[in-house]
Amino acid sequence: MMSIPYLVFEVNSNLYLIDAHFVKIVEKEERLAVLIRPYDMSIYSKEPHGRALEPLLRMDEVEGYLKEAFITSYEHSGEKFNERLKHMRRWNIWRFLGIPTGHQRHIEKDEKLAEESREAMMALTIFRKVLGIKKREELDGVSIRPVEYVYYNVLLKGEEVFDRYGKKDRIYTQLMMFDESFKREFLRKWESR
């Protein structure tokens, strides 16, 4: 078993948890939003049950870290959407004029841009919910207070991650499939436990 440190923090009288180790390892900043969870101490523990990973996210930096991540998601969601629209417009003009440009290549690029746009929008949605704001200008009024570290105890079976009660963790399992940095670090830590 491996114990992942989570930092409990408070925003607007609501408690949340954020993975305090892998949050600094994921490849894209947008992916750190999925490492924020609603406060539910039924699956976390005050003590580790296995090898405890070190917290890389310190208590004194959580407020700045989350605010910066909100700004990045806010900017990326607009940028990715605009980039996709620009690509689609240019491609449609070429198609309308009958200029061959490699249909499959454009489909693949559009799918990649659509995926990046969805990921950025999902991250922004999570940050808006957690921080209780809609716009970047409202960020100054947000106060994030760190509370304590707790542990999320996990098991690895194949390339799927399960909590200590045997329930599959969808987020970590998805990250194992789509985020090479996360997968490499998770497997390295798992093998050295």
mmCIF file of C-alpha atoms in Angstrom:
data_model
loop_
_atom_site.group_PDB
_atom_site.id
_atom_site.type_symbol
_atom_site.label_atom_id
_atom_site.label_comp_id
_atom_site.label_asym_id
_atom_site.label_seq_id
_atom_site.Cartn_x
_atom_site.Cartn_y
_atom_site.Cartn_z
ATOM 1 C CA MET A 1 0.000 0.000 0.000
ATOM 2 C CA MET A 2 1.131 3.555 -0.715
ATOM 3 C CA SER A 3 -0.049 6.631 1.203
ATOM 4 C CA ILE A 4 -0.484 9.831 -0.796
ATOM 5 C CA PRO A 5 -0.510 13.054 1.236
ATOM 6 C CA TYR A 6 -3.528 15.299 0.708
ATOM 7 C CA LEU A 7 -3.716 18.857 1.931
ATOM 8 C CA VAL A 8 -7.062 19.831 3.419
ATOM 9 C CA PHE A 9 -7.879 23.476 2.713
ATOM 10 C CA GLU A 10 -10.804 25.777 3.354
ATOM 11 C CA VAL A 11 -12.406 28.195 0.892
ATOM 12 C CA ASN A 12 -15.609 30.128 1.712
ATOM 13 C CA SER A 13 -16.313 27.859 4.720
ATOM 14 C CA ASN A 14 -16.074 24.748 2.497
ATOM 15 C CA LEU A 15 -13.384 22.105 2.913
ATOM 16 C CA TYR A 16 -11.565 20.454 0.007
ATOM 17 C CA LEU A 17 -8.545 18.211 -0.372
ATOM 18 C CA ILE A 18 -5.785 18.395 -2.934
ATOM 19 C CA ASP A 19 -3.167 15.756 -3.689
ATOM 20 C CA ALA A 20 -0.043 17.326 -2.193
ATOM 21 C CA HIS A 21 2.429 15.062 -4.009
ATOM 22 C CA PHE A 22 1.361 14.365 -7.600
ATOM 23 C CA VAL A 23 -0.117 17.840 -8.067
ATOM 24 C CA LYS A 24 3.374 19.033 -8.960
ATOM 25 C CA ILE A 25 4.119 16.046 -11.206
ATOM 26 C CA VAL A 26 1.280 15.982 -13.764
ATOM 27 C CA GLU A 27 2.294 17.061 -17.286
ATOM 28 C CA LYS A 28 -0.291 19.789 -17.813
ATOM 29 C CA GLU A 29 -1.368 22.365 -15.268
ATOM 30 C CA GLU A 30 -4.992 21.784 -16.238
ATOM 31 C CA ARG A 31 -4.730 18.240 -14.883
ATOM 32 C CA LEU A 32 -4.014 19.374 -11.348
ATOM 33 C CA ALA A 33 -7.685 20.433 -11.055
ATOM 34 C CA VAL A 34 -8.767 16.778 -11.084
ATOM 35 C CA LEU A 35 -6.559 16.203 -8.041
ATOM 36 C CA ILE A 36 -8.865 18.412 -5.962
ATOM 37 C CA ARG A 37 -11.575 16.466 -4.168
ATOM 38 C CA PRO A 38 -14.513 17.321 -1.940
ATOM 39 C CA TYR A 39 -13.830 16.825 1.744
ATOM 40 C CA ASP A 40 -14.871 13.318 2.787
ATOM 41 C CA MET A 41 -12.804 11.848 5.599
ATOM 42 C CA SER A 42 -14.379 8.406 5.209
ATOM 43 C CA ILE A 43 -11.689 7.388 2.678
ATOM 44 C CA TYR A 44 -8.748 9.353 4.107
ATOM 45 C CA SER A 45 -6.784 8.750 7.280
ATOM 46 C CA LYS A 46 -4.731 10.863 9.644
ATOM 47 C CA GLU A 47 -1.911 8.300 9.516
ATOM 48 C CA PRO A 48 -0.341 6.533 6.511
ATOM 49 C CA HIS A 49 -1.090 2.852 5.879
ATOM 50 C CA GLY A 50 2.001 1.961 3.901
ATOM 51 C CA ARG A 51 4.840 3.988 2.452
ATOM 52 C CA ALA A 52 4.020 7.672 2.876
ATOM 53 C CA LEU A 53 5.003 9.948 0.020
ATOM 54 C CA GLU A 54 6.341 13.363 0.882
ATOM 55 C CA PRO A 55 4.103 16.403 0.399
ATOM 56 C CA LEU A 56 5.505 18.546 -2.418
ATOM 57 C CA LEU A 57 2.795 21.196 -1.987
ATOM 58 C CA ARG A 58 3.498 23.079 1.234
ATOM 59 C CA MET A 59 0.780 24.631 3.364
ATOM 60 C CA ASP A 60 2.182 28.129 2.948
ATOM 61 C CA GLU A 61 2.030 27.940 -0.852
ATOM 62 C CA VAL A 62 -1.416 26.398 -1.434
ATOM 63 C CA GLU A 63 -3.249 29.722 -1.832
ATOM 64 C CA GLY A 64 -0.839 31.123 -4.407
ATOM 65 C CA TYR A 65 -0.607 27.784 -6.184
ATOM 66 C CA LEU A 66 -4.374 27.397 -6.618
ATOM 67 C CA LYS A 67 -4.862 31.021 -7.657
ATOM 68 C CA GLU A 68 -2.111 30.714 -10.260
ATOM 69 C CA ALA A 69 -3.642 27.463 -11.525
ATOM 70 C CA PHE A 70 -7.029 29.222 -11.862
ATOM 71 C CA ILE A 71 -5.422 32.004 -13.932
ATOM 72 C CA THR A 72 -3.643 29.481 -16.157
ATOM 73 C CA SER A 73 -6.865 27.503 -16.710
ATOM 74 C CA TYR A 74 -8.808 30.700 -17.361
ATOM 75 C CA GLU A 75 -6.315 31.805 -20.010
ATOM 76 C CA HIS A 76 -5.817 28.357 -21.571
ATOM 77 C CA SER A 77 -9.546 27.694 -21.925
ATOM 78 C CA GLY A 78 -9.935 30.825 -24.062
ATOM 79 C CA GLU A 79 -6.715 30.260 -25.991
ATOM 80 C CA LYS A 80 -7.509 26.643 -26.863
ATOM 81 C CA PHE A 81 -11.038 27.515 -27.929
ATOM 82 C CA ASN A 82 -9.789 30.369 -30.142
ATOM 83 C CA GLU A 83 -7.019 28.215 -31.631
ATOM 84 C CA ARG A 84 -9.545 25.524 -32.550
ATOM 85 C CA LEU A 85 -11.945 28.058 -34.114
ATOM 86 C CA LYS A 86 -9.119 29.598 -36.139
ATOM 87 C CA HIS A 87 -8.052 26.169 -37.405
ATOM 88 C CA MET A 88 -11.625 25.214 -38.349
ATOM 89 C CA ARG A 89 -12.237 28.500 -40.203
ATOM 90 C CA ARG A 90 -9.005 28.259 -42.194
ATOM 91 C CA TRP A 91 -9.632 24.611 -43.049
ATOM 92 C CA ASN A 92 -13.246 25.293 -44.114
ATOM 93 C CA ILE A 93 -12.134 28.115 -46.434
ATOM 94 C CA TRP A 94 -9.606 25.807 -48.085
ATOM 95 C CA ARG A 95 -12.242 23.097 -48.464
ATOM 96 C CA PHE A 96 -14.760 25.575 -49.888
ATOM 97 C CA LEU A 97 -12.220 26.743 -52.469
ATOM 98 C CA GLY A 98 -11.408 23.121 -53.349
ATOM 99 C CA ILE A 99 -7.800 23.356 -52.238
ATOM 100 C CA PRO A 100 -6.559 19.921 -51.094
ATOM 101 C CA THR A 101 -4.936 20.208 -47.689
ATOM 102 C CA GLY A 102 -4.918 16.687 -46.274
ATOM 103 C CA HIS A 103 -8.343 15.919 -44.829
ATOM 104 C CA GLN A 104 -7.170 13.337 -42.242
ATOM 105 C CA ARG A 105 -4.413 15.622 -40.963
ATOM 106 C CA HIS A 106 -6.974 18.359 -40.279
ATOM 107 C CA ILE A 107 -9.351 15.941 -38.583
ATOM 108 C CA GLU A 108 -6.551 14.750 -36.288
ATOM 109 C CA LYS A 109 -5.475 18.304 -35.477
ATOM 110 C CA ASP A 110 -9.070 19.309 -34.761
ATOM 111 C CA GLU A 111 -9.544 16.315 -32.446
ATOM 112 C CA LYS A 112 -6.346 17.185 -30.571
ATOM 113 C CA LEU A 113 -7.398 20.831 -30.207
ATOM 114 C CA ALA A 114 -10.891 19.764 -29.105
ATOM 115 C CA GLU A 115 -9.404 17.487 -26.427
ATOM 116 C CA GLU A 116 -7.105 20.248 -25.143
ATOM 117 C CA SER A 117 -10.010 22.698 -25.106
ATOM 118 C CA ARG A 118 -12.241 20.253 -23.164
ATOM 119 C CA GLU A 119 -9.471 19.602 -20.643
ATOM 120 C CA ALA A 120 -8.902 23.335 -20.080
ATOM 121 C CA MET A 121 -12.645 24.012 -19.756
ATOM 122 C CA MET A 122 -13.076 21.124 -17.301
ATOM 123 C CA ALA A 123 -10.217 22.461 -15.148
ATOM 124 C CA LEU A 124 -11.722 25.945 -15.203
ATOM 125 C CA THR A 125 -15.119 24.550 -14.183
ATOM 126 C CA ILE A 126 -13.560 22.733 -11.219
ATOM 127 C CA PHE A 127 -11.625 25.824 -10.114
ATOM 128 C CA ARG A 128 -14.724 28.013 -10.411
ATOM 129 C CA LYS A 129 -16.691 25.602 -8.218
ATOM 130 C CA VAL A 130 -13.959 25.237 -5.591
ATOM 131 C CA LEU A 131 -13.017 28.925 -5.415
ATOM 132 C CA GLY A 132 -16.606 30.174 -5.770
ATOM 133 C CA ILE A 133 -15.816 32.678 -8.526
ATOM 134 C CA LYS A 134 -16.483 33.083 -12.234
ATOM 135 C CA LYS A 135 -13.945 35.669 -13.405
ATOM 136 C CA ARG A 136 -10.276 36.326 -12.891
ATOM 137 C CA GLU A 137 -11.040 39.759 -11.422
ATOM 138 C CA GLU A 138 -12.790 38.116 -8.459
ATOM 139 C CA LEU A 139 -9.676 36.184 -7.429
ATOM 140 C CA ASP A 140 -8.397 38.842 -4.997
ATOM 141 C CA GLY A 141 -11.445 38.310 -2.773
ATOM 142 C CA VAL A 142 -10.755 34.591 -2.360
ATOM 143 C CA SER A 143 -9.087 33.375 0.817
ATOM 144 C CA ILE A 144 -7.670 29.857 0.910
ATOM 145 C CA ARG A 145 -6.687 28.547 4.326
ATOM 146 C CA PRO A 146 -4.620 25.354 4.718
ATOM 147 C CA VAL A 147 -5.877 23.057 7.489
ATOM 148 C CA GLU A 148 -3.878 19.819 7.719
ATOM 149 C CA TYR A 149 -2.361 16.917 5.826
ATOM 150 C CA VAL A 150 -4.169 13.579 5.638
ATOM 151 C CA TYR A 151 -3.419 10.407 3.670
ATOM 152 C CA TYR A 152 -5.141 8.638 0.821
ATOM 153 C CA ASN A 153 -4.035 5.021 0.864
ATOM 154 C CA VAL A 154 -3.929 3.254 -2.497
ATOM 155 C CA LEU A 155 -3.103 -0.053 -4.129
ATOM 156 C CA LEU A 156 -1.954 -0.674 -7.703
ATOM 157 C CA LYS A 157 -3.352 -3.662 -9.616
ATOM 158 C CA GLY A 158 -2.009 -3.804 -13.142
ATOM 159 C CA GLU A 159 -2.330 -0.177 -14.230
ATOM 160 C CA GLU A 160 -5.445 0.519 -12.190
ATOM 161 C CA VAL A 161 -5.404 2.317 -8.853
ATOM 162 C CA PHE A 162 -7.712 1.330 -5.980
ATOM 163 C CA ASP A 163 -8.316 2.881 -2.580
ATOM 164 C CA ARG A 164 -7.653 0.808 0.542
ATOM 165 C CA TYR A 165 -11.285 -0.362 0.544
ATOM 166 C CA GLY A 166 -10.975 -1.882 -2.939
ATOM 167 C CA LYS A 167 -12.863 0.843 -4.837
ATOM 168 C CA LYS A 168 -11.296 1.814 -8.179
ATOM 169 C CA ASP A 169 -10.012 5.377 -8.270
ATOM 170 C CA ARG A 170 -11.085 6.695 -11.675
ATOM 171 C CA ILE A 171 -8.926 9.825 -11.558
ATOM 172 C CA TYR A 172 -5.622 8.107 -10.820
ATOM 173 C CA THR A 173 -6.428 5.269 -13.229
ATOM 174 C CA GLN A 174 -7.142 7.808 -16.003
ATOM 175 C CA LEU A 175 -3.931 9.674 -15.216
ATOM 176 C CA MET A 176 -2.041 6.375 -15.483
ATOM 177 C CA MET A 177 -3.332 6.089 -19.071
ATOM 178 C CA PHE A 178 -2.967 9.701 -20.265
ATOM 179 C CA ASP A 179 -0.229 11.412 -18.263
ATOM 180 C CA GLU A 180 3.251 9.979 -18.764
ATOM 181 C CA SER A 181 4.885 12.052 -15.998
ATOM 182 C CA PHE A 182 2.278 10.912 -13.484
ATOM 183 C CA LYS A 183 2.542 7.283 -14.564
ATOM 184 C CA ARG A 184 6.336 7.240 -14.451
ATOM 185 C CA GLU A 185 6.459 8.821 -10.977
ATOM 186 C CA PHE A 186 3.587 6.704 -9.598
ATOM 187 C CA LEU A 187 5.217 3.461 -10.764
ATOM 188 C CA ARG A 188 8.624 4.559 -9.464
ATOM 189 C CA LYS A 189 7.163 5.337 -6.032
ATOM 190 C CA TRP A 190 5.095 2.145 -6.033
ATOM 191 C CA GLU A 191 8.104 -0.057 -6.825
ATOM 192 C CA SER A 192 10.261 1.595 -4.141
ATOM 193 C CA ARG A 193 7.671 1.260 -1.343
#
